[in-house]
Amino acid sequence: MTDTFCGHIVIAGRPNVGKSTLLNHFIGTHLAATAAKPQTTRNRILGVLTDENYQFVFVDTPGIHAGGKRLINRILNKTAVSSLPDADVVLFVVEAGNWREEDELVLQHLKNSDLAVILVPNKIDLLKRNQDLLPFIKKIEKKYNFSEIIPCSAFDKQAVEYLLERLKPYLPAAPFEFSPDDLTDRNMRFLSAEMVREQLINALEQELPYALAVEIERYEETDSRILINAVIYVERAGQKKIVIGKQGAVLKKVGTEARKRIARLAGQPVHLELWVKVKSGWQDNSRLLQQFGLDDTGRTTK
Ligand SMILES: Nc1nc2c(ncn2[C@@H]2O[C@H](COP(=O)(O)OP(=O)(O)OP(=O)(O)O)[C@@H](O)[C@H]2O)c(=O)[nH]1
Ligand SMILES: [Mg+2]
């Protein structure tokens, strides 16, 4: 007999609904990259929260999407869908009041998997009128036998705590999978690359973020600080100019912000150097995708 409870909560949904933001608020740390543009998350990332005898293992996934024709799109979808069978419960995150075709696509995958699914209409703070929530839920609840429907705003501490409480019954009696101090399965190398990519997405115009990949070439811990060299890969020479910005202004801003975030995560000062290189067609090149931590089996490689 064990007196601990531990389970996997897979956070799934179309891009940009707030999955990674929810993960970060569940664990109380800015671990996963978030941005106001779709397809920010590219890998499966675990976020671990241990609360007395409960261990929640949250699984953040890329947004399931339609339309993208490149190899990277297939990999992102595969990574998300292949995470589902591991779930003790799925949080199906949607945007309150804004049901789209891609939500329907996610639902199809959930129907195929026959899992316990909690529907989470997120971003309720953005609803123009509170009374719009109920008709939205009424429309969606018929589509699947949802275990529960729990609307929330990822920025609302009370709502997030309430969700956590409601998740407890789904965690099976089991030994802890991680040490109670662990926050994630990912190492600082991976998280550093994500923090750089996040700042790039925030700094750049709509289309460019898709063309970016970040690789950590050097990660070295010295007595006084961590030394990191990161390479930003773009697809075309013109994009390199944009990433660098006038007199290096964009790159400088990205570097400053990313360095702060990495230092906060590592709890140590960081020296970060950024380089930009062109690798055309990397989004369709399985060798390069693998090099950047993505592979076409949907497995995460870094
Ligand atoms: N107003 C509001 N914005 C939110 C909420 N949750 C997330 N956001 C914002 O929505 C945007 C997308 O959030 P992400 O967490 O990156 O979304 P995601 O579902 O992980 O997106 P992908 O990784 O692209 O699939 C960000 O700008 C967030 O700040 C919320 O409850 N309310
Ligand atoms: Mg995300």
Short mmCIF file of C-alpha atoms and ligand atoms in Angstrom, two decimals:
data_model
loop_
_atom_site.label_atom_id
_atom_site.label_comp_id
_atom_site.label_asym_id
_atom_site.label_seq_id
_atom_site.Cartn_x
_atom_site.Cartn_y
_atom_site.Cartn_z
CA MET A 1 0.00 0.00 0.00
CA THR A 2 1.25 3.43 -0.85
CA ASP A 3 -0.01 6.63 0.68
CA THR A 4 1.13 8.82 -2.19
CA PHE A 5 -0.76 9.80 -5.34
CA CYS A 6 0.93 10.56 -8.63
CA GLY A 7 -0.41 10.91 -12.16
CA HIS A 8 -0.01 12.49 -15.57
CA ILE A 9 -2.22 15.41 -16.55
CA VAL A 10 -1.84 16.04 -20.27
CA ILE A 11 -2.62 19.61 -21.30
CA ALA A 12 -3.92 19.49 -24.88
CA GLY A 13 -5.63 21.86 -27.27
CA ARG A 14 -5.18 23.94 -30.40
CA PRO A 15 -2.37 26.54 -30.53
CA ASN A 16 -2.50 29.73 -28.46
CA VAL A 17 -5.29 28.78 -26.04
CA GLY A 18 -2.99 29.11 -23.00
CA LYS A 19 -1.72 25.56 -22.35
CA SER A 20 1.84 26.56 -21.45
CA THR A 21 0.62 29.54 -19.42
CA LEU A 22 -1.51 27.14 -17.40
CA LEU A 23 1.43 24.79 -16.88
CA ASN A 24 3.56 27.69 -15.61
CA HIS A 25 0.85 28.82 -13.21
CA PHE A 26 0.24 25.29 -11.94
CA ILE A 27 3.87 24.88 -10.96
CA GLY A 28 4.43 28.53 -10.04
CA THR A 29 7.50 28.97 -12.28
CA HIS A 30 7.98 30.37 -15.76
CA LEU A 31 9.24 27.12 -17.24
CA ALA A 32 7.50 26.76 -20.60
CA ALA A 33 7.76 29.37 -23.35
CA THR A 34 4.54 31.32 -23.85
CA ALA A 35 3.66 33.90 -26.49
CA ALA A 36 0.72 35.59 -28.12
CA LYS A 37 1.48 33.72 -31.37
CA PRO A 38 0.46 30.17 -32.30
CA GLN A 39 2.83 27.18 -32.35
CA THR A 40 5.07 28.44 -29.58
CA THR A 41 5.50 25.04 -27.91
CA ARG A 42 7.40 22.51 -30.02
CA ASN A 43 8.23 19.77 -27.50
CA ARG A 44 6.51 17.82 -24.83
CA ILE A 45 7.57 19.35 -21.49
CA LEU A 46 6.80 17.98 -18.07
CA GLY A 47 6.11 20.32 -15.18
CA VAL A 48 6.07 18.71 -11.74
CA LEU A 49 4.19 19.95 -8.69
CA THR A 50 4.46 18.08 -5.40
CA ASP A 51 1.94 19.03 -2.74
CA GLU A 52 2.29 16.89 0.40
CA ASN A 53 1.35 13.35 -0.71
CA TYR A 54 0.18 14.40 -4.19
CA GLN A 55 2.48 14.69 -7.19
CA PHE A 56 1.00 16.27 -10.31
CA VAL A 57 2.99 15.57 -13.47
CA PHE A 58 1.73 18.08 -16.03
CA VAL A 59 2.49 17.36 -19.66
CA ASP A 60 2.53 20.46 -21.86
CA THR A 61 2.11 19.66 -25.56
CA PRO A 62 2.36 21.54 -28.86
CA GLY A 63 -0.92 22.96 -30.17
CA ILE A 64 -2.71 20.52 -32.48
CA HIS A 65 -3.26 22.37 -35.74
CA ALA A 66 -4.36 21.98 -39.35
CA GLY A 67 -3.05 23.44 -42.57
CA GLY A 68 0.71 23.43 -42.03
CA LYS A 69 2.32 21.42 -44.79
CA ARG A 70 5.86 21.16 -43.54
CA LEU A 71 7.55 18.29 -41.76
CA ILE A 72 7.72 20.37 -38.58
CA ASN A 73 3.90 20.67 -38.55
CA ARG A 74 3.54 16.90 -38.72
CA ILE A 75 6.07 16.49 -35.92
CA LEU A 76 4.31 19.00 -33.66
CA ASN A 77 0.94 17.30 -34.14
CA LYS A 78 2.46 13.87 -33.64
CA THR A 79 4.23 14.95 -30.46
CA ALA A 80 0.94 16.25 -29.05
CA VAL A 81 -1.20 13.29 -30.07
CA SER A 82 1.34 10.69 -28.95
CA SER A 83 1.33 12.27 -25.45
CA LEU A 84 -2.35 11.45 -24.93
CA PRO A 85 -2.21 7.72 -24.11
CA ASP A 86 0.02 8.43 -21.07
CA ALA A 87 -2.66 10.57 -19.46
CA ASP A 88 -4.51 9.77 -16.28
CA VAL A 89 -6.61 12.76 -17.20
CA VAL A 90 -6.55 15.28 -20.06
CA LEU A 91 -7.13 18.98 -19.69
CA PHE A 92 -8.69 19.96 -23.02
CA VAL A 93 -7.99 23.68 -23.09
CA VAL A 94 -10.11 25.88 -25.34
CA GLU A 95 -10.63 29.62 -25.55
CA ALA A 96 -13.90 30.56 -23.85
CA GLY A 97 -16.36 31.87 -26.42
CA ASN A 98 -14.18 30.99 -29.39
CA TRP A 99 -14.66 27.42 -30.66
CA ARG A 100 -12.83 26.76 -33.93
CA GLU A 101 -12.35 23.99 -36.48
CA GLU A 102 -9.02 23.12 -34.88
CA ASP A 103 -10.77 22.49 -31.54
CA GLU A 104 -12.89 19.98 -33.42
CA LEU A 105 -9.70 18.33 -34.67
CA VAL A 106 -8.37 18.01 -31.11
CA LEU A 107 -11.69 16.57 -30.03
CA GLN A 108 -11.46 13.88 -32.72
CA HIS A 109 -8.15 12.73 -31.25
CA LEU A 110 -9.63 12.70 -27.75
CA LYS A 111 -12.61 10.68 -28.95
CA ASN A 112 -10.26 8.10 -30.46
CA SER A 113 -8.41 7.76 -27.18
CA ASP A 114 -11.37 7.23 -24.82
CA LEU A 115 -9.73 9.15 -21.95
CA ALA A 116 -11.08 11.05 -18.96
CA VAL A 117 -11.23 14.60 -20.28
CA ILE A 118 -11.82 17.82 -18.38
CA LEU A 119 -12.91 20.67 -20.65
CA VAL A 120 -11.18 23.90 -19.60
CA PRO A 121 -12.59 27.00 -21.27
CA ASN A 122 -9.65 29.34 -20.57
CA LYS A 123 -9.25 33.13 -20.89
CA ILE A 124 -12.67 33.82 -19.35
CA ASP A 125 -11.28 37.23 -18.38
CA LEU A 126 -11.44 38.12 -22.09
CA LEU A 127 -15.17 37.42 -22.42
CA LYS A 128 -17.00 40.66 -23.08
CA ARG A 129 -20.00 39.57 -21.02
CA ASN A 130 -20.08 36.94 -18.27
CA GLN A 131 -23.40 35.67 -19.58
CA ASP A 132 -21.67 34.54 -22.82
CA LEU A 133 -19.95 31.67 -20.99
CA LEU A 134 -22.97 29.49 -20.35
CA PRO A 135 -24.24 29.32 -23.97
CA PHE A 136 -20.68 28.51 -25.08
CA ILE A 137 -20.45 25.63 -22.60
CA LYS A 138 -23.94 24.39 -23.54
CA LYS A 139 -22.81 24.20 -27.17
CA ILE A 140 -19.60 22.28 -26.42
CA GLU A 141 -20.74 19.93 -23.65
CA LYS A 142 -22.85 17.90 -26.09
CA LYS A 143 -19.82 17.03 -28.17
CA TYR A 144 -18.19 14.61 -25.72
CA ASN A 145 -18.83 12.94 -22.41
CA PHE A 146 -16.55 15.34 -20.52
CA SER A 147 -15.74 14.26 -16.97
CA GLU A 148 -16.01 17.87 -15.87
CA ILE A 149 -16.13 21.37 -17.28
CA ILE A 150 -14.07 23.91 -15.37
CA PRO A 151 -13.78 27.41 -16.84
CA CYS A 152 -10.79 29.46 -15.75
CA SER A 153 -8.31 32.18 -16.44
CA ALA A 154 -4.72 31.00 -16.26
CA PHE A 155 -3.78 34.31 -14.61
CA ASP A 156 -6.30 33.88 -11.80
CA LYS A 157 -4.54 32.26 -8.84
CA GLN A 158 -7.77 31.12 -7.21
CA ALA A 159 -9.03 29.50 -10.41
CA VAL A 160 -5.75 27.64 -10.85
CA GLU A 161 -5.81 26.44 -7.23
CA TYR A 162 -9.39 25.29 -7.68
CA LEU A 163 -8.40 23.33 -10.79
CA LEU A 164 -5.57 21.67 -8.87
CA GLU A 165 -7.97 20.60 -6.13
CA ARG A 166 -10.34 19.13 -8.73
CA LEU A 167 -7.49 17.19 -10.32
CA LYS A 168 -6.53 15.32 -7.16
CA PRO A 169 -9.13 12.53 -7.52
CA TYR A 170 -7.66 11.66 -10.94
CA LEU A 171 -4.20 10.94 -9.55
CA PRO A 172 -3.84 7.22 -8.88
CA ALA A 173 -2.28 5.85 -5.70
CA ALA A 174 1.31 5.45 -6.84
CA PRO A 175 4.84 6.26 -5.73
CA PHE A 176 6.23 9.65 -6.77
CA GLU A 177 7.82 9.59 -10.19
CA PHE A 178 10.04 12.61 -9.43
CA SER A 179 11.82 13.87 -6.35
CA PRO A 180 9.60 16.40 -4.53
CA ASP A 181 12.10 19.17 -5.42
CA ASP A 182 12.00 18.48 -9.17
CA LEU A 183 10.21 20.99 -11.38
CA THR A 184 10.66 19.35 -14.77
CA ASP A 185 12.19 16.52 -16.79
CA ARG A 186 14.07 19.07 -18.90
CA ASN A 187 17.62 20.27 -18.30
CA MET A 188 18.81 23.88 -18.20
CA ARG A 189 20.25 23.56 -21.70
CA PHE A 190 16.82 22.86 -23.16
CA LEU A 191 15.12 25.49 -21.00
CA SER A 192 17.72 28.11 -21.96
CA ALA A 193 17.10 27.52 -25.67
CA GLU A 194 13.36 27.86 -25.02
CA MET A 195 13.80 31.14 -23.15
CA VAL A 196 15.79 32.56 -26.09
CA ARG A 197 13.17 31.37 -28.59
CA GLU A 198 10.36 32.82 -26.44
CA GLN A 199 11.97 36.26 -26.43
CA LEU A 200 12.53 36.06 -30.19
CA ILE A 201 8.87 35.20 -30.79
CA ASN A 202 7.85 38.16 -28.67
CA ALA A 203 10.21 40.52 -30.45
CA LEU A 204 9.45 39.53 -34.03
CA GLU A 205 6.57 39.89 -36.47
CA GLN A 206 3.96 37.23 -37.03
CA GLU A 207 5.58 34.99 -39.66
CA LEU A 208 9.20 34.95 -38.60
CA PRO A 209 8.89 32.92 -35.36
CA TYR A 210 8.04 29.81 -37.38
CA ALA A 211 11.36 30.08 -39.20
CA LEU A 212 13.44 30.12 -36.00
CA ALA A 213 15.24 27.40 -34.11
CA VAL A 214 17.66 27.82 -31.22
CA GLU A 215 20.52 25.52 -30.35
CA ILE A 216 22.79 25.81 -27.32
CA GLU A 217 26.36 25.33 -28.47
CA ARG A 218 27.99 25.89 -25.11
CA TYR A 219 26.60 25.59 -21.59
CA GLU A 220 29.26 25.81 -18.95
CA GLU A 221 28.89 26.33 -15.22
CA THR A 222 31.78 28.20 -13.64
CA ASP A 223 32.17 29.21 -9.98
CA SER A 224 30.67 32.64 -10.55
CA ARG A 225 28.20 32.24 -13.44
CA ILE A 226 26.86 30.15 -16.28
CA LEU A 227 28.33 30.77 -19.74
CA ILE A 228 25.92 30.11 -22.60
CA ASN A 229 26.43 30.41 -26.35
CA ALA A 230 23.22 30.04 -28.33
CA VAL A 231 22.85 29.87 -32.09
CA ILE A 232 19.64 31.16 -33.65
CA TYR A 233 18.92 29.47 -36.97
CA VAL A 234 16.78 31.20 -39.58
CA GLU A 235 15.77 30.07 -43.05
CA ARG A 236 16.90 33.04 -45.17
CA ALA A 237 19.55 35.76 -45.14
CA GLY A 238 16.84 38.47 -45.02
CA GLN A 239 15.51 36.94 -41.80
CA LYS A 240 18.97 37.07 -40.27
CA LYS A 241 18.98 40.85 -40.76
CA ILE A 242 15.60 41.19 -39.09
CA VAL A 243 16.62 39.04 -36.11
CA ILE A 244 19.74 41.13 -35.58
CA GLY A 245 17.86 44.41 -36.02
CA LYS A 246 19.23 47.91 -36.60
CA GLN A 247 22.68 48.06 -35.01
CA GLY A 248 21.92 44.78 -33.27
CA ALA A 249 19.02 46.27 -31.32
CA VAL A 250 16.64 43.27 -31.59
CA LEU A 251 19.28 40.72 -30.71
CA LYS A 252 20.44 42.83 -27.78
CA LYS A 253 16.94 43.12 -26.33
CA VAL A 254 16.26 39.40 -26.82
CA GLY A 255 19.58 38.56 -25.16
CA THR A 256 18.95 40.79 -22.15
CA GLU A 257 15.45 39.45 -21.51
CA ALA A 258 16.37 35.80 -22.08
CA ARG A 259 19.42 36.12 -19.84
CA LYS A 260 17.25 37.43 -16.98
CA ARG A 261 14.79 34.57 -17.34
CA ILE A 262 17.51 31.91 -17.53
CA ALA A 263 19.27 33.36 -14.49
CA ARG A 264 16.01 33.29 -12.54
CA LEU A 265 15.44 29.63 -13.45
CA ALA A 266 19.04 28.62 -12.70
CA GLY A 267 19.35 30.77 -9.57
CA GLN A 268 22.75 31.98 -10.79
CA PRO A 269 24.12 34.84 -12.91
CA VAL A 270 24.30 34.06 -16.62
CA HIS A 271 26.49 35.31 -19.44
CA LEU A 272 24.62 34.75 -22.72
CA GLU A 273 26.01 35.16 -26.23
CA LEU A 274 23.76 34.92 -29.28
CA TRP A 275 24.74 34.16 -32.88
CA VAL A 276 22.51 34.04 -35.95
CA LYS A 277 23.03 31.53 -38.77
CA VAL A 278 21.09 30.67 -41.92
CA LYS A 279 20.01 27.05 -42.53
CA SER A 280 17.55 27.04 -45.37
CA GLY A 281 14.76 24.49 -45.34
CA TRP A 282 15.46 23.21 -41.82
CA GLN A 283 11.73 22.84 -41.16
CA ASP A 284 11.56 20.05 -43.74
CA ASN A 285 14.92 18.49 -43.01
CA SER A 286 14.59 15.59 -40.58
CA ARG A 287 18.30 15.59 -39.72
CA LEU A 288 18.24 19.28 -38.79
CA LEU A 289 14.94 18.92 -36.97
CA GLN A 290 16.49 16.15 -34.93
CA GLN A 291 19.52 18.34 -34.25
CA PHE A 292 17.14 21.01 -32.94
CA GLY A 293 15.44 18.57 -30.59
CA LEU A 294 12.53 17.49 -32.77
CA ASP A 295 12.21 14.18 -34.53
CA ASP A 296 9.63 12.68 -36.83
CA THR A 297 8.68 9.82 -34.55
CA GLY A 298 7.10 12.46 -32.31
CA ARG A 299 9.58 11.50 -29.60
CA THR A 300 11.48 14.31 -27.97
CA THR A 301 15.17 13.93 -28.56
CA LYS A 302 16.63 16.52 -26.20
N1 LIG B 1 -6.20 37.15 -21.18
C1 LIG B 1 -5.69 35.95 -21.03
N2 LIG B 1 -4.64 35.58 -21.78
C2 LIG B 1 -4.15 34.34 -21.60
C3 LIG B 1 -4.68 33.42 -20.67
N3 LIG B 1 -3.96 32.27 -20.74
C4 LIG B 1 -3.02 32.48 -21.68
N4 LIG B 1 -3.11 33.73 -22.19
C5 LIG B 1 -2.28 34.33 -23.25
O1 LIG B 1 -2.50 33.61 -24.45
C6 LIG B 1 -1.30 33.57 -25.25
C7 LIG B 1 -0.97 32.14 -25.60
O2 LIG B 1 -0.57 31.46 -24.42
P1 LIG B 1 0.32 30.14 -24.48
O3 LIG B 1 0.35 29.62 -23.09
O4 LIG B 1 1.61 30.40 -25.16
O5 LIG B 1 -0.61 29.23 -25.40
P2 LIG B 1 -0.38 27.71 -25.86
O6 LIG B 1 -1.72 27.07 -25.86
O7 LIG B 1 0.67 27.07 -25.02
O8 LIG B 1 0.11 27.91 -27.36
P3 LIG B 1 1.01 26.92 -28.29
O9 LIG B 1 2.24 26.55 -27.52
O10 LIG B 1 1.30 27.76 -29.47
O11 LIG B 1 0.15 25.74 -28.61
C8 LIG B 1 -0.23 34.27 -24.41
O12 LIG B 1 -0.14 35.61 -24.86
C9 LIG B 1 -0.79 34.22 -23.00
O13 LIG B 1 -0.33 35.27 -22.18
C10 LIG B 1 -5.81 33.84 -19.88
O14 LIG B 1 -6.37 33.12 -19.07
N5 LIG B 1 -6.26 35.10 -20.13
MG MG B 2 2.47 26.27 -25.53
#
